CSV table of C-alpha atoms and ligand atoms in Angstrom, one decimal:
chain,number,residue,atom,x,y,z
A,1488,MET,CA,-3.3,23.2,13.5
A,1489,GLU,CA,-4.1,26.2,11.6
A,1490,GLN,CA,-1.2,27.6,11.8
A,1491,ILE,CA,1.0,24.7,11.6
A,1492,TYR,CA,-1.1,23.5,8.0
A,1493,GLN,CA,-0.4,27.6,6.5
A,1494,GLN,CA,3.5,27.0,7.0
A,1495,ILE,CA,2.8,23.4,5.2
A,1496,GLN,CA,1.3,25.4,2.6
A,1497,GLU,CA,4.0,28.3,1.8
A,1498,LEU,CA,6.4,26.2,2.6
A,1499,LYS,CA,5.1,23.1,0.3
A,1500,LYS,CA,5.6,25.8,-3.2
A,1501,THR,CA,9.4,27.3,-2.4
A,1502,ARG,CA,10.3,23.8,-2.0
A,1503,ARG,CA,8.3,22.9,-5.4
A,1504,ALA,CA,7.0,19.9,-3.1
A,1505,VAL,CA,4.4,17.8,-3.6
A,1506,ILE,CA,2.6,15.7,-0.6
A,1507,LEU,CA,1.9,12.4,-1.4
A,1508,ALA,CA,-0.2,10.4,1.2
A,1509,HIS,CA,-1.5,7.1,1.9
A,1510,ASN,CA,-5.0,5.9,2.5
A,1511,TYR,CA,-3.8,4.7,6.2
A,1512,GLN,CA,-2.5,7.9,7.2
A,1513,THR,CA,-4.3,10.4,10.1
A,1514,PRO,CA,-6.6,12.1,9.1
A,1515,GLU,CA,-4.8,15.6,9.4
A,1516,VAL,CA,-2.6,14.1,6.8
A,1517,GLN,CA,-4.8,13.1,4.2
A,1518,ASP,CA,-5.9,16.8,4.6
A,1519,ILE,CA,-3.0,18.1,4.1
A,1520,ALA,CA,-1.6,16.3,1.2
A,1521,ASP,CA,-2.6,16.5,-2.5
A,1522,TYR,CA,-2.9,13.4,-3.7
A,1523,VAL,CA,-4.2,10.7,-0.8
A,1524,GLY,CA,-4.5,6.8,-2.7
A,1525,ASP,CA,-2.7,3.1,-2.4
A,1526,SER,CA,0.1,2.2,-3.7
A,1527,LEU,CA,-0.3,2.2,-7.1
A,1528,ASP,CA,-2.2,5.1,-7.5
A,1529,LEU,CA,0.3,7.2,-5.7
A,1530,SER,CA,3.2,5.0,-7.4
A,1531,LEU,CA,1.8,6.6,-11.1
A,1532,THR,CA,1.2,10.3,-8.9
A,1533,ALA,CA,4.7,10.0,-8.2
A,1534,THR,CA,5.5,9.8,-12.0
A,1535,LYS,CA,3.6,12.5,-13.0
A,1536,THR,CA,4.6,15.0,-10.9
A,1537,LYS,CA,6.1,17.9,-11.6
A,1538,ALA,CA,7.2,18.9,-8.5
A,1539,THR,CA,11.0,18.4,-7.5
A,1540,THR,CA,10.4,17.1,-3.8
A,1541,ILE,CA,8.0,14.4,-2.7
A,1542,ILE,CA,7.2,14.6,0.5
A,1543,PHE,CA,5.9,10.6,1.0
A,1544,CYS,CA,3.7,10.2,4.1
A,1545,GLY,CA,3.4,6.4,4.2
A,1546,VAL,CA,5.8,3.8,5.3
A,1547,ASP,CA,9.3,2.8,3.9
A,1548,PHE,CA,8.6,0.8,0.7
A,1549,MET,CA,6.8,3.6,-0.7
A,1550,ALA,CA,8.6,6.5,-0.3
A,1551,GLU,CA,11.5,3.8,-1.6
A,1552,SER,CA,9.4,3.2,-4.4
A,1553,ALA,CA,8.4,6.6,-5.7
A,1554,LYS,CA,12.4,7.0,-5.4
A,1555,LEU,CA,12.8,4.5,-8.0
A,1556,LEU,CA,11.0,5.9,-10.0
A,1557,ASN,CA,11.8,9.2,-9.9
A,1558,PRO,CA,15.5,8.9,-9.1
A,1559,LYS,CA,16.6,12.7,-9.8
A,1560,LYS,CA,13.9,14.2,-7.6
A,1561,THR,CA,14.6,14.9,-3.4
A,1562,VAL,CA,12.4,11.9,-1.5
A,1563,ILE,CA,11.1,12.9,1.5
A,1564,LEU,CA,9.6,10.1,4.6
A,1565,PRO,CA,9.3,12.6,7.4
A,1566,ASP,CA,9.3,9.7,9.8
A,1567,ALA,CA,12.5,7.4,8.9
A,1568,THR,CA,11.3,4.6,11.1
A,1569,ALA,CA,8.0,4.5,9.7
A,1570,SER,CA,8.5,0.7,8.1
A,1571,CYS,CA,6.3,-2.2,6.8
A,1572,PRO,CA,6.9,-4.5,9.2
A,1573,MET,CA,6.0,-7.4,6.3
A,1574,ALA,CA,8.5,-6.3,4.3
A,1575,ALA,CA,11.0,-7.2,6.6
A,1576,MET,CA,9.7,-10.5,6.3
A,1577,VAL,CA,12.1,-11.2,2.9
A,1578,ASP,CA,15.4,-10.5,2.4
A,1579,GLY,CA,17.4,-10.8,-0.7
A,1580,GLU,CA,19.8,-13.5,0.6
A,1581,SER,CA,17.1,-15.9,1.7
A,1582,LEU,CA,15.4,-14.9,-1.5
A,1583,SER,CA,17.6,-16.3,-3.2
A,1584,ALA,CA,18.4,-19.2,-1.8
A,1585,LEU,CA,14.9,-20.4,-3.0
A,1586,MET,CA,15.2,-19.4,-6.2
A,1587,ASP,CA,18.3,-21.1,-6.9
A,1588,LYS,CA,15.8,-23.7,-5.6
A,1589,HIS,CA,13.0,-23.3,-8.7
A,1590,PRO,CA,15.3,-22.0,-12.0
A,1591,ASP,CA,12.1,-22.1,-13.7
A,1592,ALA,CA,10.5,-20.1,-11.8
A,1593,ASP,CA,9.3,-16.1,-12.1
A,1594,VAL,CA,9.8,-14.1,-9.3
A,1595,VAL,CA,7.0,-11.9,-8.5
A,1596,ALA,CA,7.6,-9.2,-5.6
A,1597,TYR,CA,4.3,-7.4,-3.7
A,1598,ILE,CA,5.3,-3.6,-3.6
A,1599,ASN,CA,5.3,-4.4,0.0
A,1600,THR,CA,9.1,-5.1,-0.5
A,1601,THR,CA,12.7,-3.4,0.4
A,1602,ALA,CA,14.3,-2.3,-2.8
A,1603,ALA,CA,17.3,-5.2,-2.6
A,1604,VAL,CA,14.5,-7.9,-2.6
A,1605,LYS,CA,12.5,-6.1,-5.7
A,1606,ALA,CA,16.8,-5.8,-7.5
A,1607,LEU,CA,15.7,-9.4,-7.5
A,1608,ALA,CA,12.2,-10.2,-8.7
A,1609,ASP,CA,11.3,-10.1,-12.5
A,1610,ILE,CA,8.4,-7.9,-11.6
A,1611,CYS,CA,6.2,-6.3,-9.0
A,1612,CYS,CA,2.6,-6.6,-7.9
A,1613,THR,CA,0.4,-4.5,-5.8
A,1614,SER,CA,-3.0,-5.5,-4.1
A,1615,ALA,CA,-5.0,-3.5,-6.7
A,1616,ASN,CA,-2.9,-5.8,-10.0
A,1617,GLY,CA,-1.6,-8.9,-8.7
A,1618,VAL,CA,-3.7,-10.8,-10.3
A,1619,GLN,CA,-3.3,-8.7,-13.1
A,1620,VAL,CA,0.4,-9.1,-13.2
A,1621,VAL,CA,0.7,-12.6,-12.6
A,1622,LYS,CA,-1.6,-13.7,-15.5
A,1623,SER,CA,1.3,-11.5,-17.0
A,1624,ARG,CA,3.6,-14.1,-17.2
A,1625,ALA,CA,4.7,-16.6,-19.4
A,1626,ALA,CA,5.5,-18.9,-17.1
A,1627,LYS,CA,4.0,-21.4,-15.4
A,1628,GLN,CA,5.6,-21.3,-11.6
A,1629,ILE,CA,6.3,-18.4,-9.8
A,1630,ILE,CA,7.7,-17.6,-6.9
A,1631,PHE,CA,5.4,-14.5,-4.9
A,1632,VAL,CA,7.2,-12.7,-1.4
A,1633,PRO,CA,5.9,-12.1,1.4
A,1634,ASP,CA,2.2,-11.9,1.9
A,1635,ARG,CA,1.1,-15.7,1.6
A,1636,ASN,CA,-2.4,-14.1,1.9
A,1637,LEU,CA,-2.7,-11.7,-1.2
A,1638,GLY,CA,-0.3,-14.9,-3.1
A,1639,ALA,CA,-3.2,-16.9,-2.0
A,1640,TYR,CA,-5.6,-15.0,-2.5
A,1641,ILE,CA,-4.1,-14.7,-6.2
A,1642,GLN,CA,-4.0,-18.7,-6.9
A,1643,LYS,CA,-7.2,-19.1,-6.4
A,1644,GLN,CA,-7.5,-16.2,-9.0
A,1645,VAL,CA,-5.0,-17.7,-11.6
A,1646,PRO,CA,-5.7,-21.5,-10.9
A,1647,GLU,CA,-3.2,-22.0,-14.0
A,1648,LYS,CA,-0.3,-20.9,-12.4
A,1649,ASP,CA,2.1,-22.8,-9.9
A,1650,MET,CA,2.4,-20.7,-7.1
A,1651,ILE,CA,5.1,-20.5,-4.6
A,1652,LEU,CA,4.2,-18.2,-1.2
A,1653,TRP,CA,7.1,-17.0,0.9
A,1654,PRO,CA,5.7,-17.3,4.6
A,1655,GLY,CA,5.0,-13.9,5.1
A,1656,VAL,CA,1.5,-11.8,6.5
A,1657,CYS,CA,0.6,-8.4,7.6
A,1658,ARG,CA,-0.5,-9.0,11.4
A,1659,THR,CA,-2.6,-6.2,10.7
A,1660,HIS,CA,-4.6,-8.0,8.6
A,1661,HIS,CA,-4.1,-11.2,9.2
A,1662,ASP,CA,-5.4,-10.6,12.9
A,1663,ILE,CA,-8.9,-9.6,11.6
A,1664,THR,CA,-10.8,-12.8,11.9
A,1665,THR,CA,-14.3,-14.4,10.9
A,1666,ASP,CA,-15.8,-13.6,13.8
A,1667,ASP,CA,-14.8,-9.7,14.3
A,1668,ILE,CA,-16.2,-9.9,10.7
A,1669,LYS,CA,-18.8,-11.8,12.1
A,1670,THR,CA,-20.1,-9.9,15.3
A,1671,LEU,CA,-20.4,-6.8,13.1
A,1672,HIS,CA,-22.5,-8.1,10.6
A,1673,LYS,CA,-25.0,-9.1,12.9
A,1674,LYS,CA,-25.0,-5.6,14.1
A,1675,HIS,CA,-25.6,-4.2,10.7
A,1676,PRO,CA,-26.7,-6.6,8.5
A,1677,ALA,CA,-27.3,-4.8,5.7
A,1678,ALA,CA,-23.4,-3.6,5.4
A,1679,GLU,CA,-21.4,-5.0,2.7
A,1680,ILE,CA,-18.5,-6.9,3.6
A,1681,LEU,CA,-15.7,-5.1,2.0
A,1682,VAL,CA,-12.2,-6.9,2.7
A,1683,HIS,CA,-8.2,-6.1,1.8
A,1684,PRO,CA,-6.7,-9.1,-0.4
A,1685,GLU,CA,-3.9,-9.3,2.6
A,1686,CYS,CA,-6.8,-11.2,5.0
A,1687,ARG,CA,-6.5,-14.3,6.0
A,1688,PRO,CA,-8.4,-17.1,3.3
A,1689,ASP,CA,-11.5,-17.3,5.5
A,1690,VAL,CA,-12.0,-14.1,6.3
A,1691,VAL,CA,-11.4,-13.0,2.2
A,1692,GLU,CA,-14.4,-16.1,1.7
A,1693,LEU,CA,-16.6,-14.7,4.0
A,1694,ALA,CA,-16.3,-10.6,1.8
A,1695,HIS,CA,-18.9,-9.5,-0.7
A,1696,HIS,CA,-15.7,-7.7,-2.1
A,1697,VAL,CA,-12.3,-7.9,-1.7
A,1698,PHE,CA,-10.2,-4.7,-3.2
A,1699,SER,CA,-7.1,-2.6,-2.3
A,1700,THR,CA,-8.0,0.3,-0.5
A,1701,ASN,CA,-8.6,2.7,-3.5
A,1702,GLY,CA,-10.6,0.0,-4.6
A,1703,MET,CA,-13.1,0.0,-2.0
A,1704,VAL,CA,-13.2,4.1,-2.1
A,1705,LYS,CA,-14.1,3.7,-5.8
A,1706,HIS,CA,-16.4,0.4,-5.0
A,1707,ALA,CA,-18.0,2.5,-1.9
A,1708,LYS,CA,-19.2,5.8,-4.2
A,1709,THR,CA,-21.2,3.9,-6.7
A,1710,SER,CA,-22.4,0.2,-4.6
A,1711,PRO,CA,-25.9,0.5,-3.7
A,1712,ALA,CA,-25.1,-0.2,-0.4
A,1713,GLN,CA,-24.9,2.3,2.4
A,1714,GLU,CA,-23.8,0.9,5.0
A,1715,PHE,CA,-20.2,-0.8,4.9
A,1716,ILE,CA,-18.2,-3.4,6.8
A,1717,ILE,CA,-14.5,-2.2,6.4
A,1718,GLY,CA,-12.1,-5.2,6.7
A,1719,THR,CA,-8.5,-3.0,6.6
A,1720,GLU,CA,-6.2,-0.6,8.4
A,1721,GLN,CA,-9.4,2.0,9.9
A,1722,GLY,CA,-7.4,4.9,8.5
A,1723,LEU,CA,-9.2,4.4,5.1
A,1724,CYS,CA,-12.9,5.4,6.8
A,1725,TYR,CA,-11.6,8.7,7.1
A,1726,ARG,CA,-11.7,9.2,3.4
A,1727,LEU,CA,-14.8,6.9,3.0
A,1728,GLN,CA,-16.1,8.7,4.9
A,1729,LYS,CA,-15.5,12.3,3.8
A,1730,GLU,CA,-16.2,11.3,0.2
A,1731,ASN,CA,-19.8,9.2,1.3
A,1732,PRO,CA,-21.2,11.6,3.3
A,1733,GLY,CA,-24.6,9.6,3.1
A,1734,LYS,CA,-22.9,6.9,3.5
A,1735,THR,CA,-21.5,4.5,6.9
A,1736,PHE,CA,-18.3,2.8,7.4
A,1737,TYR,CA,-17.9,0.4,10.0
A,1738,SER,CA,-14.4,-0.1,10.7
A,1739,LEU,CA,-12.2,-2.4,13.3
A,1740,PRO,CA,-10.2,-0.7,15.5
A,1741,LYS,CA,-8.0,-3.4,15.8
A,1742,ALA,CA,-6.8,-3.5,12.9
A,1743,LEU,CA,-4.1,0.0,13.1
A,1744,CYS,CA,-0.5,0.3,11.3
A,1745,GLU,CA,1.2,2.2,13.7
A,1746,ASN,CA,3.6,2.7,11.0
A,1747,MET,CA,1.4,4.4,9.1
A,1748,LYS,CA,0.5,6.8,12.8
A,1749,LYS,CA,3.7,8.0,12.7
A,1750,ILE,CA,3.8,10.8,10.6
A,1751,THR,CA,2.9,13.7,11.8
A,1752,LEU,CA,2.1,17.5,10.4
A,1753,GLU,CA,5.0,18.5,12.7
A,1754,LYS,CA,7.4,16.1,11.0
A,1755,VAL,CA,5.9,16.8,7.6
A,1756,LEU,CA,6.5,20.8,8.6
A,1757,LYS,CA,10.1,20.2,9.8
A,1758,SER,CA,10.7,17.6,6.8
A,1759,LEU,CA,9.9,21.0,4.2
A,1760,GLN,CA,12.2,23.1,6.8
A,1761,THR,CA,15.2,20.8,6.6
A,1762,LEU,CA,14.6,18.7,3.5
A,1763,GLU,CA,15.1,15.4,5.6
A,1764,PRO,CA,15.3,12.4,6.0
A,1765,GLN,CA,15.4,11.7,2.5
A,1766,ILE,CA,14.9,8.3,1.0
A,1767,GLU,CA,19.0,7.1,-0.8
A,1768,LEU,CA,19.6,4.0,-1.8
A,1769,PRO,CA,23.2,2.3,-3.3
A,1770,THR,CA,23.1,3.3,-7.1
A,1771,ARG,CA,23.3,-0.7,-7.9
A,1772,ILE,CA,20.2,-1.9,-6.4
A,1773,MET,CA,18.5,1.1,-7.6
A,1774,GLN,CA,19.2,0.2,-10.8
A,1775,LYS,CA,18.0,-2.8,-10.5
A,1776,ALA,CA,15.2,-2.1,-8.4
A,1777,ARG,CA,13.7,0.1,-10.9
A,1778,VAL,CA,12.8,-2.8,-14.0
A,1779,PRO,CA,10.6,-4.8,-12.2
A,1780,LEU,CA,8.6,-1.5,-11.5
A,1781,GLN,CA,8.8,-0.2,-14.6
A,1782,ARG,CA,7.5,-4.0,-15.8
A,1783,MET,CA,4.2,-3.8,-13.5
A,1784,MET,CA,4.1,0.2,-14.4
A,1785,GLU,CA,4.1,-0.3,-18.0
A,1786,LEU,CA,1.1,-2.9,-17.2
A,1787,SER,CA,-0.9,-0.8,-15.6
B,1405,LIG,P1,-3.0,-0.9,-1.1
B,1405,LIG,O1,-2.1,-0.6,-2.2
B,1405,LIG,O2,-4.1,-2.1,-1.3
B,1405,LIG,O3,-3.5,0.4,-0.4
B,1405,LIG,O4,-2.5,-1.8,0.5
B,1405,LIG,C1,-0.9,-1.4,0.7
B,1405,LIG,C2,-0.6,-1.8,2.4
B,1405,LIG,O5,-0.1,-1.4,2.7
B,1405,LIG,C3,-2.0,-2.6,2.6
B,1405,LIG,O6,-1.7,-3.4,3.9
B,1406,LIG,FE1,2.7,-3.1,6.0
B,1406,LIG,FE2,0.3,-4.2,7.3
B,1406,LIG,FE3,0.9,-1.9,7.4
B,1406,LIG,FE4,0.0,-2.0,5.0
B,1406,LIG,S1,-1.0,-2.2,7.3
B,1406,LIG,S2,2.6,-0.7,5.5
B,1406,LIG,S3,1.3,-4.0,5.3
B,1406,LIG,S4,2.5,-3.8,7.9
């Protein structure tokens, strides 16, 4: 492990590369990364870096977003098969058909979408800024893709909008039940319950707070609570524990995103050696998909 760590550090300098890792990555990948964060934070970091190569340790839509925001940089996803199944639940053709039925609606695309879907959207959002983004739109009707749980959460915060929700879900979050949370809370009654807005509405209702993954990191630092139940992908608990050694975090073992775990140190090293596999997108899609992402960045 020490040897591969050293090799990555050295090659990173030669390649003028930066390593970005999502909060759900394995402990060893989080430890090798220059920045660990949520989707919004990593997109912002990608636009600020002076590095010429971005090694993105996450899933495809995240690396694609980094490429859209940095078309001249080399963006590498160390395992090309690391994809978000929820992002695959909506395609451009079906979204276009829905848009035809609601010509006055604005389209808000969660960042967890393909570039082809982003290309049809008015603006993107992440779990950290979804409420702000929907509020910012002039249209009353909003088509929201693809996560219906996040959409329902936003709709509750922004009742003045009329949201048409796409029927997608993230299984990692949707499969967390109120019973899972209640069982853990019975064992740890002093624990604060923090959940991600991709969880189902009854789970969101049960929580003390609803946050993006970085929102949970910030809250855990400042909350007087000493124990927390974490209703999101379990990988976040490594970062939470590392940054708050005196506090205790209870994860849900079933909340696992297998795609997030496909990135390994060996694959990161190989990516730095070969500069493959790179994110490549058709120029036309790139030009169109960048616009809603940039609109979101301007709001952030
Ligand atoms: P965050 O932006 O909150 O990190 O969420 C990303 C994601 O994929 C949640 O499943
Ligand atoms: Fe996609 Fe869910 Fe995995 Fe996030 S946790 S990358 S939404 S499948």
